[in-house]
Every structure is written in structure tokens, then in C-alpha cells.
Coordinates of C-alpha atoms in Angstrom, one line a residue:
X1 CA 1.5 -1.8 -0.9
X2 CA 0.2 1.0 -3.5
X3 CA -2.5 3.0 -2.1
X4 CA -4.4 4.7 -4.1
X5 CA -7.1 7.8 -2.4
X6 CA -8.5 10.9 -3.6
X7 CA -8.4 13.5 -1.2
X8 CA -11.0 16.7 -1.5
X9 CA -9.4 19.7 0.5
X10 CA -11.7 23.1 1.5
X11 CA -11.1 26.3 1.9
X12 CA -14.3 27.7 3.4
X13 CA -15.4 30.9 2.4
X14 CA -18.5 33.2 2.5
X15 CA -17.6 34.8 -0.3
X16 CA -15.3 32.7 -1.9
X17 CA -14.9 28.8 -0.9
X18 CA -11.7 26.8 -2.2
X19 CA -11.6 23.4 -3.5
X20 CA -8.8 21.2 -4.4
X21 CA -8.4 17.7 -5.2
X22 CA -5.4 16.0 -4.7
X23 CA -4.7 11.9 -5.9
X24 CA -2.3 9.9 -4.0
X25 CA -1.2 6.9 -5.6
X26 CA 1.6 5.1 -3.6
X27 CA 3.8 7.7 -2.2
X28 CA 3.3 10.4 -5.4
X29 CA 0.8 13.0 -4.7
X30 CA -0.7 15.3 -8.1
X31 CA -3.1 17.6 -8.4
X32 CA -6.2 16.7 -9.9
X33 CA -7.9 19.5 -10.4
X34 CA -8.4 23.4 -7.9
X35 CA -11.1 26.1 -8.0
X36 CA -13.7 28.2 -6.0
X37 CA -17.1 28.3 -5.2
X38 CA -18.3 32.1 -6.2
X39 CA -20.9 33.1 -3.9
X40 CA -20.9 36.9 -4.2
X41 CA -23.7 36.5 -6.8
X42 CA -26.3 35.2 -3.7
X43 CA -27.8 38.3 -1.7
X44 CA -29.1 36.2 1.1
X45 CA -26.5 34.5 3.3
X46 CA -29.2 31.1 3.6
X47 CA -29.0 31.0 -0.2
X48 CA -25.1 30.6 0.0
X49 CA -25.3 28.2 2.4
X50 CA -27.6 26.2 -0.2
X51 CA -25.6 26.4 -2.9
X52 CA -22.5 25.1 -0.8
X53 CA -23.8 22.3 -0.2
X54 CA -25.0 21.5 -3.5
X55 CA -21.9 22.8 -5.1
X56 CA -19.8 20.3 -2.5
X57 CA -21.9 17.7 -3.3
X58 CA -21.7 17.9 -7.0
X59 CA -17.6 17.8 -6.4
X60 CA -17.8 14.7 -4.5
X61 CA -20.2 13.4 -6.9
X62 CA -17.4 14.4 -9.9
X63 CA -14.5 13.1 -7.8
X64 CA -15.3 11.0 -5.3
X65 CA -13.2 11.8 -2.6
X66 CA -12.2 8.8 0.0
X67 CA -11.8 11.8 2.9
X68 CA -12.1 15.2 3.2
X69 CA -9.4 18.0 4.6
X70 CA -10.9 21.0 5.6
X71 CA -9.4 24.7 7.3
X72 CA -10.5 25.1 10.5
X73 CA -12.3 28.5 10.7
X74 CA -9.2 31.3 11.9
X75 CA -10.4 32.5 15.2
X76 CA -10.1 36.4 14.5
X77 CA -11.4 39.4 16.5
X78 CA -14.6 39.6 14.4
X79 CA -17.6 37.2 15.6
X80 CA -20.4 37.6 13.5
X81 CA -17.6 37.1 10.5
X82 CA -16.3 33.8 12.6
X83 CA -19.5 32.7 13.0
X84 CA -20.4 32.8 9.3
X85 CA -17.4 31.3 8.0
X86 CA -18.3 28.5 10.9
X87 CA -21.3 28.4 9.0
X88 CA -20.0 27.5 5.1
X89 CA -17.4 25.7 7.2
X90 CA -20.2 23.2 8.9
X91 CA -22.1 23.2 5.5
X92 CA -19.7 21.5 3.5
X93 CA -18.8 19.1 6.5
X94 CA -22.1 18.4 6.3
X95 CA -22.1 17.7 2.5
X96 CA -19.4 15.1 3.4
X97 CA -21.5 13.6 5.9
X98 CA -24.2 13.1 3.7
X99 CA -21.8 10.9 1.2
X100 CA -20.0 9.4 4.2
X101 CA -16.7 10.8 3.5
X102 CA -14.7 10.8 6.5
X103 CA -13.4 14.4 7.8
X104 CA -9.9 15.9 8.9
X105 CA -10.1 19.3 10.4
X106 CA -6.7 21.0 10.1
X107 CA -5.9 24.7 11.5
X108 CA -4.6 27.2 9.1
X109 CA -1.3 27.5 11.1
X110 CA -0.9 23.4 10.8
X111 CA -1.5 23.5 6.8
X112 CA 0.9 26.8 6.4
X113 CA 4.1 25.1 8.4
X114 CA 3.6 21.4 7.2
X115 CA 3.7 23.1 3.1
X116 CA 6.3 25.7 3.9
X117 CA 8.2 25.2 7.3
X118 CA 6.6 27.9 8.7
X119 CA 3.0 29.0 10.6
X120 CA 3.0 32.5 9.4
X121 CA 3.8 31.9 5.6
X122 CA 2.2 34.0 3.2
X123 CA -0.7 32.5 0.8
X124 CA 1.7 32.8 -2.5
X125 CA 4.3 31.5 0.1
X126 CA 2.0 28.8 0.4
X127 CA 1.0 28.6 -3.5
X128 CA 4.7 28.4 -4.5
X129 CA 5.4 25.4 -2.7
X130 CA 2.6 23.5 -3.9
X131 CA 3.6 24.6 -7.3
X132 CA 7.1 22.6 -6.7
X133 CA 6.1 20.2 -5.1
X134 CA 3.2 19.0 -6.9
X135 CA 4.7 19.8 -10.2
X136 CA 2.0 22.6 -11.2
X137 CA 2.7 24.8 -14.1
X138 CA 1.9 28.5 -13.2
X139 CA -1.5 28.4 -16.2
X140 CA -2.6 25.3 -13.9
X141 CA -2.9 27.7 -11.2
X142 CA -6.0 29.8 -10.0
X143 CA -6.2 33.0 -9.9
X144 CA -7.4 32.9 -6.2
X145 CA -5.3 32.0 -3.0
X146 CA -8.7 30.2 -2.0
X147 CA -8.1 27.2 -4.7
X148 CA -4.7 27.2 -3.6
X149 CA -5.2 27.2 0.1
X150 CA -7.7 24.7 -0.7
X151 CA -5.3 22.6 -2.3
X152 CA -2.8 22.8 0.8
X153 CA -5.4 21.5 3.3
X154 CA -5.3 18.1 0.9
X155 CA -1.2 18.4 0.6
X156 CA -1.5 18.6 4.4
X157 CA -3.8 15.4 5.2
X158 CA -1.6 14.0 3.0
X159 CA 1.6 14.9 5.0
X160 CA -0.3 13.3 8.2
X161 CA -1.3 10.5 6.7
X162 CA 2.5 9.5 6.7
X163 CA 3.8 8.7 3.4
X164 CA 1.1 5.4 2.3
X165 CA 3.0 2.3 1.4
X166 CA 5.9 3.0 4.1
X167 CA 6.2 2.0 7.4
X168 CA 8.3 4.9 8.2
X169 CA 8.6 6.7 11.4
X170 CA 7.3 10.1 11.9
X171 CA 8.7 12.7 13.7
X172 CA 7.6 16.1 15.2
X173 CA 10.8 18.1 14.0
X174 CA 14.8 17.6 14.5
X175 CA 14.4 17.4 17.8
X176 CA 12.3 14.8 17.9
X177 CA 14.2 12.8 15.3
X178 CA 17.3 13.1 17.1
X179 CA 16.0 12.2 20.7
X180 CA 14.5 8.8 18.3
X181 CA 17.5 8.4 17.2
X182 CA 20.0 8.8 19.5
X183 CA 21.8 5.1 19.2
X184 CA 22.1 5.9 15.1
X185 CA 23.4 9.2 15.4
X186 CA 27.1 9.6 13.7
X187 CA 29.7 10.2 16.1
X188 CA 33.1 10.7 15.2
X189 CA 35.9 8.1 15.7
X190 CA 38.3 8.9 18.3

């Protein structure tokens, strides 16, 4: 069975929001295209918000996305910065509401160790791999870890989605494949 979907992943921002878009075809995922919403221009935090929205609608408008991956706002010590992230963050959900694109909320420890095998990796950590494994050529790349990161969240919906076309089992980590698999596990002859 080739699937084919277009997943739109977000990196919200209040400053600076991420976008990537990532086509699956089968069991290949490529980069369609990555870059950020610049919102340092807007004084007024309501007229960022705005333009979110119309900036997330005219990218599902361009691309239209089948779901959406999104970074769950990082729970830091600052609240008021929390809550406004929660705020771009809730805006662009809500621009995928709107156009009925189903949402997958993914936390930005979840998105860091399904790219790079580990929670804490660094954004060019993060950046690198997607540049091997989706085959990017450093000029494709942004200048900003936000497109990137972006990018990631869609590489990571991807990764749970379990490899389309295959009915193969999915596992948590080695442990988990080897307590699955005990029967099939090599032993040595005697």
C-alpha cells in the first residue's frame, strides 16, 4: 500500500515561529519546503497573534497539509513567557482547526530523542540529523533552528505514525524489542 500525506510541522514562536513541510510517500519521507514566520516587526502582541494565523493559514492553503505536528510549549521557569508561547502555540492549532487538519502535539524532549537518540540534543544536533536523513543539502537549510526544529516535529509524527505501507511492529527501545522477541533471539548452539 503507498501512502502518500503531507505533514505541516510548528515550531511556535513569539518572535520567531517555525514551519516545515515534510511529504511521505510510501515509506520515503523529503522535505518539501522549511522557514519562519518573522514577527519581531509587530509591536503589539494581539497583532502577532493575527498574523499567525493568517500566515498558518496561507501555508496550509499552499500545501495542504493532511495533519499537523506541533512542539508542545517547554514548561520553563518563566510564566508570562509560557503563557505567550501557549498563545502562538493555540493560534496556529487553531488555524488547523479552522481547515480541519487533524493535530499531533509532540513535547520537545519526544521530537529531540526520536531524531537523534537523545532528549537533550542540541538544535544543530537536531538539524544535522535531519540533514542526513532527509537528504538536505546545507544551502537548503535555514538559517534559523526554528525551521529546522520545525521540520523535526513533522520527521517526528512521522516516526510515530510507524513506517506507512508496513505492518511492522513497534517498539519502545532494545528492551522492549528483546522482551518481544524473546523466542527469535539467537542463541548459540551448544
Amino acid at each position: 500500500m503507498n501512502t502518500e500525506k503531507i505533514i505541516l510541522g510548528i515550531d511556535p514562536g513569539t518572535n520567531i515561529m517555525g514551519y516545515g513541510v515534510l511529504q511521505v510517500a510510501g515509506q520515503k519521507a523529503q522535505m518539501v519546503t522549511m522557514g519562519v514566520i518573522d514577527l519581531r516587526k509587530f509591536p503589539d502582541a494581539y497583532l502577532k497573534l493575527g498574523h499567525i494565523f493568517e500566515r498558518v493559514t496561507g501555508i496550509i492553503d499552499s500545501f495542504l497539509p493532511d495533519e499537523l505536528a506541533i512542539e508542545a510549549p517547554f514548561f520553563g521557569k518563566n510564566v508570562q513567557s509560557m503563557l505567550k508561547l501557549g498563545r502562538a502555540q493555540g493560534v496556529a492549532i487553531a488555524a488547523a482547526i479552522h481547515h480541519g487538519v487533524p493535530i499531533h502535539e509532540y513535547a520537545p524532549m519526544k521530537i529531540k530523542m526520536a531524531l537523534t537518540g537523545n532528549g537533550s540534543a542540541s538544535k544543530e544536533q537536531v538539524a544535522g540529523m535531519l540533514q542526513r536523513l532527509l537528504g538536505i543539502k546545507e544551502s537548503e537549510m535555514s538559517r534559523y533552528m526554528d525551521a529546522s526544529d520545525a521540520l523535526a516535529a513533522a520527521y517526528c509524527h512521522y516516526l510515530q505514525m510507524g513506517r506507512p505501507g508496513t505492518d511492522a511492529p513497534h517498539y519502545r527501545g532494545w528492551k522492549d524489542f528483546v522482551i518481544k522477541n524473546q523466542e527469535k533471539v539467537w542463541k548459540p548452539k551448544k
